[in-house]
XYZ file of C-alpha atoms in Angstrom:
736
model
C 33.219 36.867 104.906
C 33.357 39.174 107.921
C 35.921 38.498 110.607
C 34.583 36.606 113.605
C 33.725 38.578 116.753
C 36.703 38.520 119.145
C 36.190 36.512 122.315
C 36.909 37.796 125.811
C 40.051 35.655 125.774
C 41.148 37.348 122.515
C 40.669 40.779 124.098
C 42.674 39.809 127.191
C 45.508 38.386 125.098
C 45.635 41.563 122.998
C 45.617 43.778 126.097
C 42.350 45.508 125.120
C 41.408 45.863 128.785
C 38.825 48.628 128.481
C 36.840 46.734 125.847
C 37.158 43.558 127.915
C 35.794 45.229 131.046
C 32.933 46.788 129.086
C 31.873 43.384 127.762
C 32.518 41.435 130.974
C 29.317 42.385 132.795
C 27.225 41.804 129.678
C 28.754 38.347 129.414
C 27.879 37.598 133.048
C 24.281 38.649 132.499
C 23.983 36.443 129.416
C 22.204 33.247 130.374
C 24.305 31.301 127.825
C 27.684 32.711 128.801
C 30.778 30.733 127.825
C 32.502 29.800 131.099
C 35.619 28.617 129.287
C 35.940 31.984 127.563
C 35.595 33.774 130.915
C 38.271 31.584 132.495
C 40.493 31.958 129.441
C 40.318 35.732 129.731
C 41.246 35.641 133.436
C 44.152 33.282 132.779
C 45.418 35.536 129.969
C 45.265 38.600 132.230
C 47.186 36.799 134.980
C 49.894 35.769 132.502
C 50.196 39.418 131.414
C 50.965 40.393 135.029
C 47.503 41.774 135.743
C 46.496 39.304 138.441
C 44.752 41.949 140.574
C 42.544 42.998 137.665
C 41.819 39.321 136.937
C 40.903 38.740 140.588
C 38.547 41.737 140.568
C 36.753 40.473 137.462
C 36.675 36.982 138.955
C 35.007 38.245 142.133
C 32.402 40.014 139.999
C 31.657 36.732 138.260
C 31.505 34.818 141.538
C 29.216 37.374 143.192
C 26.850 37.339 140.216
C 26.880 33.567 140.017
C 26.139 33.114 143.744
C 22.808 34.830 143.170
C 21.904 32.455 140.340
C 23.298 28.999 141.087
C 23.381 26.276 143.711
C 26.378 26.178 146.126
C 27.899 23.119 144.398
C 27.988 24.950 141.043
C 29.371 28.088 142.704
C 32.095 25.992 144.359
C 33.116 24.595 140.965
C 33.529 28.121 139.560
C 35.356 29.357 142.672
C 37.935 26.560 142.384
C 38.559 27.481 138.738
C 38.993 31.129 139.731
C 41.565 30.287 142.402
C 43.690 28.542 139.776
C 43.128 31.085 136.988
C 43.605 34.326 138.982
C 46.526 33.365 141.176
C 46.541 32.609 144.897
C 44.240 34.690 147.100
C 43.618 34.246 150.825
C 40.221 35.873 150.485
C 39.210 33.429 147.766
C 40.591 30.484 149.767
C 38.320 31.441 152.669
C 35.372 31.763 150.311
C 36.061 28.276 148.961
C 36.421 26.823 152.473
C 32.999 28.211 153.298
C 31.507 26.732 150.154
C 33.015 23.318 150.936
C 31.436 23.449 154.410
C 28.060 24.291 152.864
C 28.133 21.672 150.133
C 29.535 18.872 152.337
C 27.893 19.789 155.642
C 26.844 16.161 156.195
C 30.448 14.889 156.091
C 31.717 14.312 159.680
C 35.297 14.069 158.417
C 35.169 17.338 156.455
C 37.214 19.469 158.870
C 39.927 16.814 159.024
C 39.985 16.654 155.219
C 40.211 20.440 154.966
C 43.136 20.407 157.396
C 44.842 17.519 155.559
C 44.499 19.268 152.207
C 46.276 22.416 153.407
C 43.789 24.725 151.674
C 43.697 26.941 154.769
C 47.372 26.485 155.537
C 49.033 27.878 152.446
C 49.578 24.705 150.410
C 49.475 25.283 146.632
C 45.884 25.707 145.389
C 46.099 22.953 142.788
C 47.435 20.362 145.237
C 45.023 21.318 148.023
C 42.002 21.179 145.714
C 43.196 17.891 144.231
C 43.414 16.308 147.689
C 39.950 17.510 148.657
C 38.244 16.475 145.430
C 39.819 13.006 145.417
C 39.170 12.208 149.072
C 35.639 13.614 149.165
C 34.617 11.420 146.260
C 36.386 8.218 147.341
C 34.570 5.152 148.688
C 35.462 1.526 149.414
C 35.457 -0.375 146.123
C 36.615 2.566 144.009
C 39.642 2.244 141.730
C 42.799 4.324 141.407
C 45.757 4.308 139.015
C 49.275 5.359 140.000
C 50.276 8.574 138.262
C 53.778 7.420 137.329
C 53.716 3.658 136.647
C 49.955 3.211 135.954
C 49.563 0.409 138.486
C 45.871 -0.064 139.277
C 44.644 -0.467 142.868
C 41.293 -0.754 144.623
C 40.257 1.068 147.791
C 39.585 -1.641 150.394
C 39.249 0.504 153.547
C 38.620 4.156 154.499
C 39.463 5.436 157.988
C 37.500 8.685 158.346
C 38.917 9.243 161.815
C 42.457 9.678 160.505
C 41.702 10.482 156.847
C 43.658 7.395 155.785
C 43.071 4.853 153.021
C 44.045 1.241 152.392
C 44.474 0.264 148.739
C 45.248 -3.133 147.241
C 46.846 -3.984 143.911
C 49.318 -6.371 142.304
C 52.046 -5.162 144.699
C 49.942 -5.858 147.767
C 48.357 -3.402 150.203
C 49.339 0.198 150.948
C 48.188 2.413 153.838
C 48.241 6.106 152.863
C 47.034 9.413 154.268
C 44.757 11.486 152.031
C 47.391 13.977 150.913
C 49.903 11.269 149.931
C 47.167 9.312 148.174
C 46.109 12.313 146.084
C 49.722 13.061 145.183
C 50.359 9.496 143.984
C 47.067 8.342 142.445
C 44.284 9.365 140.070
C 40.717 8.157 140.533
C 39.452 6.138 137.545
C 36.282 4.307 136.545
C 35.908 0.570 137.066
C 35.847 0.225 133.259
C 39.213 1.969 132.803
C 41.289 -0.365 130.629
C 44.176 -0.427 133.116
C 41.797 -1.569 135.862
C 40.221 -4.199 133.619
C 43.577 -5.522 132.473
C 45.205 -5.687 135.924
C 42.359 -6.286 138.385
C 39.226 -7.338 136.464
C 40.257 -9.679 133.612
C 36.950 -11.562 133.727
C 35.034 -8.312 133.128
C 37.428 -7.447 130.302
C 36.585 -10.683 128.476
C 32.856 -9.997 128.861
C 33.198 -6.474 127.456
C 35.083 -7.710 124.381
C 32.114 -9.826 123.327
C 29.186 -8.099 125.003
C 29.872 -4.359 125.139
C 32.649 -3.184 122.788
C 31.555 0.454 123.189
C 32.216 0.407 126.944
C 35.505 -1.405 126.322
C 36.681 1.296 123.899
C 35.553 4.033 126.304
C 37.619 2.348 129.028
C 40.636 2.355 126.729
C 40.081 6.023 125.870
C 39.831 6.866 129.575
C 43.214 5.212 130.082
C 44.744 7.068 127.105
C 43.878 10.678 127.983
C 40.756 10.475 125.853
C 42.329 9.844 122.441
C 43.550 6.863 120.400
C 43.726 5.860 116.738
C 42.384 2.607 115.321
C 45.863 1.199 114.623
C 46.901 1.502 118.276
C 43.521 0.149 119.350
C 44.177 -2.947 117.254
C 47.641 -3.338 118.786
C 46.093 -3.252 122.273
C 43.351 -5.788 121.594
C 44.562 -8.124 118.854
C 45.533 -10.898 119.119
C 45.558 -10.707 122.944
C 41.766 -10.325 123.277
C 40.427 -10.422 119.712
C 41.880 -13.104 117.373
C 43.705 -11.545 114.423
C 41.398 -13.275 111.953
C 38.323 -11.748 113.609
C 39.630 -8.230 114.097
C 38.056 -6.696 110.956
C 34.613 -8.057 111.825
C 34.903 -7.024 115.481
C 36.108 -3.531 114.645
C 33.421 -3.005 111.987
C 30.655 -3.783 114.494
C 32.310 -1.753 117.249
C 32.774 1.272 114.978
C 29.111 1.204 113.948
C 28.049 1.153 117.609
C 30.577 3.849 118.569
C 29.175 6.239 115.967
C 25.913 6.210 117.920
C 27.641 6.860 121.251
C 27.473 10.544 122.323
C 30.702 10.190 124.326
C 32.930 9.121 121.399
C 33.762 11.078 118.253
C 35.250 9.242 115.255
C 37.209 11.314 112.731
C 39.571 10.791 109.802
C 40.427 7.571 108.016
C 43.248 5.033 107.792
C 43.614 5.207 110.742
C 40.530 6.808 112.246
C 40.914 8.890 115.410
C 38.664 8.223 118.406
C 38.131 10.973 120.997
C 36.302 10.629 124.317
C 34.050 13.321 125.790
C 32.958 12.582 129.348
C 30.011 14.965 129.235
C 28.852 13.554 125.923
C 28.556 15.295 122.570
C 25.518 15.895 120.445
C 25.690 15.351 116.714
C 25.738 19.127 116.364
C 28.792 19.284 118.648
C 30.534 16.962 116.197
C 29.418 18.785 113.066
C 30.292 22.358 114.104
C 34.101 21.807 114.258
C 33.950 20.061 110.881
C 32.083 23.025 109.437
C 34.585 25.468 110.906
C 37.450 23.564 109.260
C 35.766 23.362 105.832
C 37.558 25.747 103.475
C 35.830 25.089 100.128
C 32.268 24.537 98.862
C 33.138 20.888 98.224
C 34.238 20.460 101.839
C 31.124 22.246 103.089
C 28.957 19.989 100.935
C 30.722 16.983 102.483
C 29.894 18.261 105.989
C 26.216 18.677 105.069
C 26.149 15.184 103.544
C 27.741 13.793 106.705
C 25.166 15.583 108.870
C 22.256 14.222 106.814
C 23.728 10.725 106.877
C 24.195 10.746 110.648
C 20.725 12.197 111.238
C 19.274 9.257 109.355
C 21.500 6.667 111.040
C 20.739 7.988 114.535
C 17.061 8.676 113.797
C 17.391 12.338 114.784
C 15.999 15.605 113.450
C 18.214 18.502 112.468
C 18.958 21.315 114.913
C 17.216 24.563 113.845
C 19.969 26.678 115.418
C 22.772 24.841 113.602
C 20.873 24.745 110.305
C 20.149 28.455 110.624
C 23.809 29.211 111.261
C 24.943 27.157 108.251
C 22.278 28.691 106.029
C 23.169 32.267 106.986
C 26.871 31.707 106.371
C 26.260 30.046 103.005
C 23.885 32.801 101.907
C 26.510 35.403 102.809
C 29.177 33.516 100.858
C 26.872 33.353 97.834
C 26.307 37.114 97.880
C 30.007 37.890 98.298
C 31.031 35.655 95.361
C 28.085 36.329 93.059
C 29.535 39.197 91.041
C 33.191 38.317 90.748
C 33.148 34.515 90.953
C 29.786 33.121 89.794
C 31.029 29.515 89.783
C 32.046 29.812 93.438
C 28.682 31.393 94.214
C 26.915 28.526 92.436
C 28.944 25.922 94.346
C 28.003 27.545 97.677
C 24.375 27.862 96.550
C 24.260 24.165 95.675
C 25.056 23.385 99.314
C 21.926 25.338 100.267
C 19.981 23.401 97.641
C 21.213 20.132 99.158
C 20.008 21.292 102.565
C 16.558 21.910 101.069
C 16.470 18.523 99.343
C 17.622 16.836 102.540
C 14.810 18.394 104.553
C 17.063 20.640 106.633
C 15.427 23.724 105.115
C 11.795 24.147 104.021
C 10.978 23.480 100.377
C 9.906 27.108 99.915
C 13.304 28.450 101.045
C 15.006 30.804 98.600
C 17.136 28.985 96.015
C 20.112 31.114 94.971
C 21.386 28.209 92.832
C 18.274 28.414 90.650
C 18.662 32.177 90.411
C 22.323 31.934 89.357
C 21.640 29.273 86.723
C 18.606 31.112 85.371
C 20.581 34.355 85.055
C 23.627 32.781 83.369
C 24.221 33.480 79.668
C 26.585 30.499 79.378
C 25.629 27.597 81.638
C 28.141 25.319 79.913
C 31.062 27.523 80.902
C 29.617 28.124 84.369
C 29.227 24.407 85.128
C 32.641 23.684 83.634
C 34.226 25.681 86.453
C 32.655 23.534 89.189
C 35.446 21.630 90.914
C 33.467 18.553 91.977
C 31.363 16.209 89.856
C 28.764 15.838 92.633
C 28.061 19.554 92.448
C 27.919 19.197 88.665
C 25.292 16.431 88.880
C 23.207 18.526 91.244
C 23.449 21.536 88.931
C 22.288 19.663 85.818
C 19.247 18.409 87.727
C 18.361 21.999 88.568
C 18.864 22.998 84.927
C 16.106 20.622 83.830
C 13.742 22.163 86.372
C 14.678 25.747 85.466
C 14.586 25.237 81.670
C 11.747 22.754 81.049
C 11.675 23.617 77.341
C 15.335 24.322 76.629
C 17.304 21.950 78.850
C 17.980 19.411 76.068
C 19.920 21.928 73.959
C 22.029 22.819 76.980
C 22.622 19.123 77.729
C 23.828 18.514 74.155
C 26.390 21.287 74.590
C 27.372 19.962 78.017
C 27.920 16.316 77.040
C 31.301 16.579 75.233
C 32.909 18.671 77.989
C 31.179 17.180 81.039
C 33.095 15.237 83.705
C 33.047 11.503 83.124
C 30.815 10.891 86.157
C 28.057 13.134 84.709
C 28.018 11.830 81.130
C 25.666 8.913 81.787
C 23.126 11.182 83.482
C 23.222 13.658 80.579
C 23.131 11.020 77.822
C 20.414 9.038 79.601
C 18.174 12.095 79.912
C 18.667 12.966 76.229
C 17.951 9.381 75.172
C 14.747 9.336 77.243
C 13.711 12.606 75.570
C 14.139 11.115 72.089
C 17.445 12.857 71.343
C 19.503 9.674 70.840
C 20.789 10.809 67.433
C 22.239 13.906 69.067
C 24.021 11.715 71.612
C 25.466 9.582 68.773
C 26.631 12.707 66.950
C 28.322 14.102 70.070
C 30.000 10.735 70.722
C 31.448 10.763 67.201
C 32.733 14.314 67.680
C 34.340 13.363 70.981
C 36.138 10.394 69.427
C 37.412 12.609 66.622
C 39.102 15.101 68.948
C 40.170 14.390 72.552
C 41.234 17.924 73.449
C 39.099 19.312 76.257
C 36.886 16.236 76.120
C 38.799 13.637 78.103
C 35.958 13.059 80.567
C 33.623 12.087 77.735
C 36.349 9.995 76.065
C 36.877 7.942 79.224
C 33.092 7.622 79.593
C 32.902 6.106 76.117
C 35.837 3.797 76.877
C 34.201 2.462 80.031
C 30.912 1.916 78.198
C 27.874 4.228 78.270
C 24.707 3.080 79.999
C 22.737 4.165 76.903
C 22.554 0.922 74.938
C 21.302 2.609 71.762
C 24.746 4.060 71.010
C 26.997 2.507 68.402
C 29.592 0.015 69.733
C 32.656 1.849 70.967
C 35.757 1.062 68.827
C 38.012 0.446 71.822
C 40.742 -1.223 69.750
C 41.171 2.062 67.856
C 40.674 4.139 70.976
C 43.368 2.372 73.019
C 46.543 3.576 71.250
C 45.069 7.075 70.939
C 44.412 7.227 74.686
C 47.969 6.161 75.455
C 49.475 8.566 72.916
C 47.277 11.430 74.164
C 48.598 10.993 77.691
C 52.173 10.748 76.419
C 51.708 13.969 74.423
C 50.367 15.845 77.456
C 53.232 14.512 79.581
C 55.918 15.562 77.086
C 54.507 19.038 76.467
C 56.006 21.912 78.446
C 52.753 23.850 78.086
C 50.353 21.408 79.718
C 48.978 22.959 82.943
C 49.792 20.851 85.992
C 46.113 20.445 86.918
C 45.229 19.262 83.397
C 48.086 16.749 83.368
C 47.210 15.464 86.823
C 43.565 14.994 85.821
C 44.512 13.281 82.536
C 46.834 10.838 84.276
C 44.207 9.960 86.858
C 41.419 9.491 84.317
C 43.361 7.496 81.724
C 44.994 5.202 84.280
C 41.593 4.584 85.880
C 39.959 3.951 82.498
C 42.570 1.412 81.416
C 42.596 -0.414 84.750
C 38.830 -0.441 85.377
C 37.352 -3.840 86.320
C 40.825 -5.359 86.553
C 41.753 -4.146 83.040
C 38.708 -5.935 81.527
C 38.343 -3.806 78.394
C 42.079 -3.826 77.777
C 42.256 -7.612 78.162
C 39.367 -8.084 75.727
C 41.101 -5.886 73.153
C 44.408 -7.738 73.459
C 42.676 -11.141 73.320
C 40.866 -10.128 70.113
C 44.039 -8.992 68.344
C 46.359 -10.954 66.148
C 49.976 -11.229 67.204
C 51.148 -8.446 64.888
C 48.709 -5.875 66.234
C 49.407 -6.966 69.820
C 53.105 -6.396 69.179
C 52.321 -2.846 68.022
C 50.283 -2.159 71.160
C 53.114 -3.573 73.285
C 55.616 -1.161 71.730
C 53.192 1.777 72.073
C 52.605 1.093 75.757
C 56.268 0.332 76.406
C 57.417 3.766 75.245
C 54.420 5.655 76.686
C 54.976 8.226 79.428
C 52.670 9.100 82.296
C 51.011 5.728 82.851
C 52.703 5.124 86.183
C 54.852 2.141 87.121
C 52.082 -0.267 88.143
C 49.669 0.399 85.255
C 52.520 0.431 82.735
C 53.907 -2.899 83.950
C 50.460 -4.522 84.092
C 49.547 -3.481 80.544
C 52.776 -5.013 79.250
C 52.287 -8.178 81.300
C 48.792 -8.728 79.875
C 50.215 -8.649 76.340
C 52.942 -11.114 77.337
C 50.438 -13.488 78.927
C 47.929 -13.271 76.053
C 50.466 -13.580 73.215
C 53.382 -15.537 74.687
C 54.586 -16.511 71.216
C 55.791 -12.944 70.730
C 58.286 -13.439 73.527
C 59.104 -17.128 73.139
C 62.101 -16.849 70.819
C 64.257 -18.809 73.226
C 62.988 -20.660 76.258
C 64.654 -19.465 79.454
C 64.872 -21.696 82.494
C 62.681 -20.016 85.199
C 65.602 -20.291 87.642
C 67.576 -17.948 85.393
C 64.760 -15.823 83.915
C 65.470 -12.161 84.722
C 61.846 -11.350 83.913
C 60.539 -13.512 86.733
C 60.863 -13.480 90.528
C 59.377 -16.336 92.551
C 57.935 -15.276 95.889
C 55.612 -16.422 98.667
C 52.550 -14.486 99.821
C 54.423 -13.482 102.979
C 57.431 -12.291 101.013
C 55.252 -10.211 98.735
C 53.442 -8.681 101.718
C 56.770 -7.635 103.237
C 57.783 -6.052 99.934
C 54.464 -4.205 99.724
C 54.893 -3.029 103.316
C 58.373 -1.720 102.499
C 57.010 0.128 99.461
C 54.171 1.593 101.543
C 56.658 2.759 104.201
C 58.829 4.411 101.568
C 55.977 6.203 99.793
C 53.926 7.161 102.859
C 56.618 7.781 105.490
C 60.173 8.161 104.178
C 59.452 10.181 101.022
C 57.053 12.632 102.787
C 59.660 13.055 105.553
C 62.310 13.713 102.926
C 60.072 16.236 101.123
C 59.600 18.070 104.416
C 63.366 18.026 105.014
C 64.005 19.458 101.534
C 61.518 22.260 102.182
C 63.027 23.086 105.574
C 66.567 23.048 104.188
C 65.589 25.204 101.197
C 63.995 27.747 103.526
C 67.415 28.444 105.047
C 68.569 30.092 101.806
C 71.876 30.013 99.839
C 71.320 26.593 98.297
C 74.784 26.516 96.720
C 76.431 26.201 100.148
C 73.589 24.363 101.870
C 74.900 20.869 102.665
C 71.637 19.832 104.340
C 69.736 20.705 101.164
C 72.155 18.728 98.977
C 72.030 15.755 101.327
C 68.216 15.819 101.301
C 68.192 15.882 97.482
C 70.592 12.929 97.363
C 68.390 11.052 99.811
C 65.360 11.844 97.631
C 67.077 10.343 94.583
C 67.996 7.212 96.548
C 64.455 6.828 97.879
C 62.910 7.296 94.446
C 65.346 4.798 92.944
C 64.467 2.312 95.664
C 60.747 2.776 94.996
C 61.244 2.273 91.254
C 63.307 -0.850 91.903
C 60.666 -2.384 94.188
C 57.859 -1.517 91.756
C 59.788 -3.098 88.892
C 60.478 -6.214 90.956
C 56.844 -6.520 92.029
C 55.754 -6.345 88.397
C 57.905 -9.459 87.810
C 56.681 -11.345 90.876
C 55.135 -14.781 90.476
C 53.373 -16.114 93.553
C 54.522 -19.573 94.626
C 52.063 -21.834 96.481
C 52.355 -25.335 97.906
C 50.573 -26.756 94.837
C 53.270 -25.309 92.555
C 56.110 -27.185 94.260
C 57.331 -30.550 92.963
C 59.433 -32.740 95.278
C 60.649 -35.101 92.544
C 63.853 -33.089 92.461
C 65.298 -29.954 94.050
C 63.113 -27.019 92.978
C 62.129 -23.588 94.185
C 59.947 -24.086 97.249
C 61.623 -27.268 98.478
C 63.451 -28.009 101.705
C 66.391 -30.366 101.228
C 68.377 -32.376 103.769
C 71.985 -33.348 102.951
C 74.422 -35.608 104.794
C 78.003 -36.769 104.269
C 78.593 -40.443 103.494
C 79.629 -41.187 107.091
C 76.657 -39.242 108.493
C 78.937 -36.985 110.497
C 77.735 -33.770 108.865
C 74.107 -33.072 108.110
C 72.670 -29.814 106.728
C 69.196 -28.611 105.709
C 68.375 -25.809 103.284
C 65.097 -24.170 102.271
C 65.084 -22.807 98.717
C 62.798 -19.813 98.173
C 62.934 -16.424 96.448
C 65.165 -13.404 97.131
C 62.469 -11.724 99.265
C 62.383 -14.634 101.734
C 66.129 -15.328 101.937
C 67.473 -15.501 105.513
C 70.850 -17.270 105.833
C 70.670 -17.506 109.621
C 67.487 -19.550 109.306
C 68.765 -21.691 106.458
C 66.555 -20.050 103.817
C 68.351 -19.269 100.547
C 67.603 -17.411 97.330
C 67.111 -19.951 94.531
C 69.622 -17.987 92.447
C 72.377 -18.298 95.054
C 75.388 -20.379 93.855
C 74.663 -23.039 96.490
C 71.079 -23.491 95.239
C 72.192 -23.573 91.614
C 74.455 -26.535 92.477
C 71.523 -28.350 94.098
C 69.050 -27.567 91.291
C 67.467 -30.673 89.776
C 69.129 -33.215 92.091
C 67.068 -36.208 93.231
C 67.088 -38.163 96.487
C 70.189 -40.371 96.687
C 72.304 -38.289 94.333
C 75.612 -36.828 95.511
C 77.102 -33.377 95.175
C 80.355 -31.746 96.300
C 79.755 -28.613 98.368
C 82.054 -26.233 100.178
C 80.319 -25.416 103.481
C 81.940 -23.648 106.417
C 85.172 -23.407 104.425
C 85.503 -27.185 103.927
C 84.570 -29.053 100.754
C 82.829 -32.409 101.300
C 80.687 -34.762 99.293
C 77.071 -34.803 100.432
C 74.236 -37.160 99.581
C 70.688 -35.853 99.177
C 68.630 -37.598 101.870
C 65.235 -35.900 101.671
C 63.227 -33.382 99.593
C 60.164 -31.781 101.210
C 57.593 -29.210 100.159
C 58.664 -26.200 102.238
C 55.410 -24.351 101.688
C 53.209 -27.306 102.540
C 55.119 -27.763 105.811
C 54.843 -24.032 106.515
C 58.557 -23.592 106.937
C 58.743 -20.226 105.237
C 59.453 -17.157 107.406
C 56.553 -15.617 109.274
């Protein structure tokens, strides 16, 4: 791709003054000139110590613009020039004249001009701020303090003295215009700070009646940007009950996507950005397109554009579509000779634009041309990085090769990605080539190498019902061993291993491990024991999948593990927990894997970049921290695999058990103590909640009301009688 044309700002920053000056006048004559680029160039010149040159160019712009625009628009440009080009008495006088023209009906204008100091040498930014705030201020308007964000309302304006009375939570203030502008910012009546402090009744109405305006008010109070997590913290549970947040946010997000002033990007959490002037759908799509680095990412942008066009009932922009089409066509031509798969992937984006109605049906189809010219379509499609592109390509193949597509499909099936196998097999079956599909399936099952996508397709269950039943019981140990072999081999490419791990884990765990459960349930104990040992020693399955596969065997064939019955209180293979305790453990694991470990990886990289690793203490410390973090993650994952959820219905109060709350008292009643017995994840000694494996709880285990026990508490041993046993979970006494 050719480099982009440098902007005027680029030229100014590089010091290419002659080129800049040559292009400046042409830019001014262009009816669609970029004002921000013009201002950026002037600012860059001023920073390079060429303020006089910047001022000269600025005056050229202003003189040209005065012939084309209304005084109010000229004033807006002149104010920007005064800030961008440095202070200028001549420009100040020009701006004063423009103010007098635009606001000629304001009797207090001269007093405001004097108060602002624009003619008296006060800094341009402060003088213009005072004028713009005071000229736009009326009784009833709202302001927010620039330092402590206290909201106030304007209750009186004295035009004779250019003074203002404002009222807020701290009472009334009487301020002159200059002081007011220095202390306060003008805000909308829907600004969240105003709603929260001065208009709570309107805030409640917006929560239920107009969530879009509510979110815009929050964005206005947050410099135009917030993520969904912080939005939830602001609103729930204070304004939206925690239990209703998901529903409220889902509806609000749908409405916000149709709002031209709000852009929603990213996921988990999503980022919301406010644009006061409003953005078209094309304004949203262009930055996404500019960021897209691969054909897959560009396809995703096109899909997003088509989806939003449909949702908003809009038609595509010819200028944007033309721009995208030209760039894609250029990419296709550049890649066509040396990288045909890349060219095909780019061409498929064009094909999607045609199918989506963005381009006319008769538009040139480079994807068809590339496929038609290929001597080996199987190899060409095999290099496509995304299965969605693959599916699109095989559809085109049928259209291009109406008489020969079936032979190509038969060659594609064993090496196709899993997501495309059903489409290929279904088309062959419909064309009467079912026997060929059966033959290919048998070949795939005989040799997994290079065919893992098709293997996992067969495991999950093909949509073509005419195929022979898949021997999953035989396939299972081979899948596990295949992954272990790839993991152990030093010659397995990283991308191949990563793909194999993802596919095999997903295949085994699909539909909550349904196929695996059915296999284990249909086995005798001896075969199940073999599978257990195979899975137990397998590598590459991942902690969660590995532990779950073993647990299913234990649950289905408990007799294999029932040599001696172990009391649950002492069973090392079992950890009782509450839902809240498990959630805290999951949150800790999430924090480790998504925050601490990425931070540590960054620290390792930064330390390694400093060189001389043998003497680099920061590098060694970061590696030690990595080992500790990974060990902690493994420990939590292992514990969570042993977790057994305890509910109120599981708790018996006939005697002291896990999940009970017990009250003890000495014989004379002088000492009374209460203990809640839960799992290790809920234990909190300060709140009287103890791990059921703690020595104290072991002593209480099995006791009934009225029975006595000697306990050493607070350093003194006394005999206590058990007064009461309650269901701690039923009474909701567990930690929140």
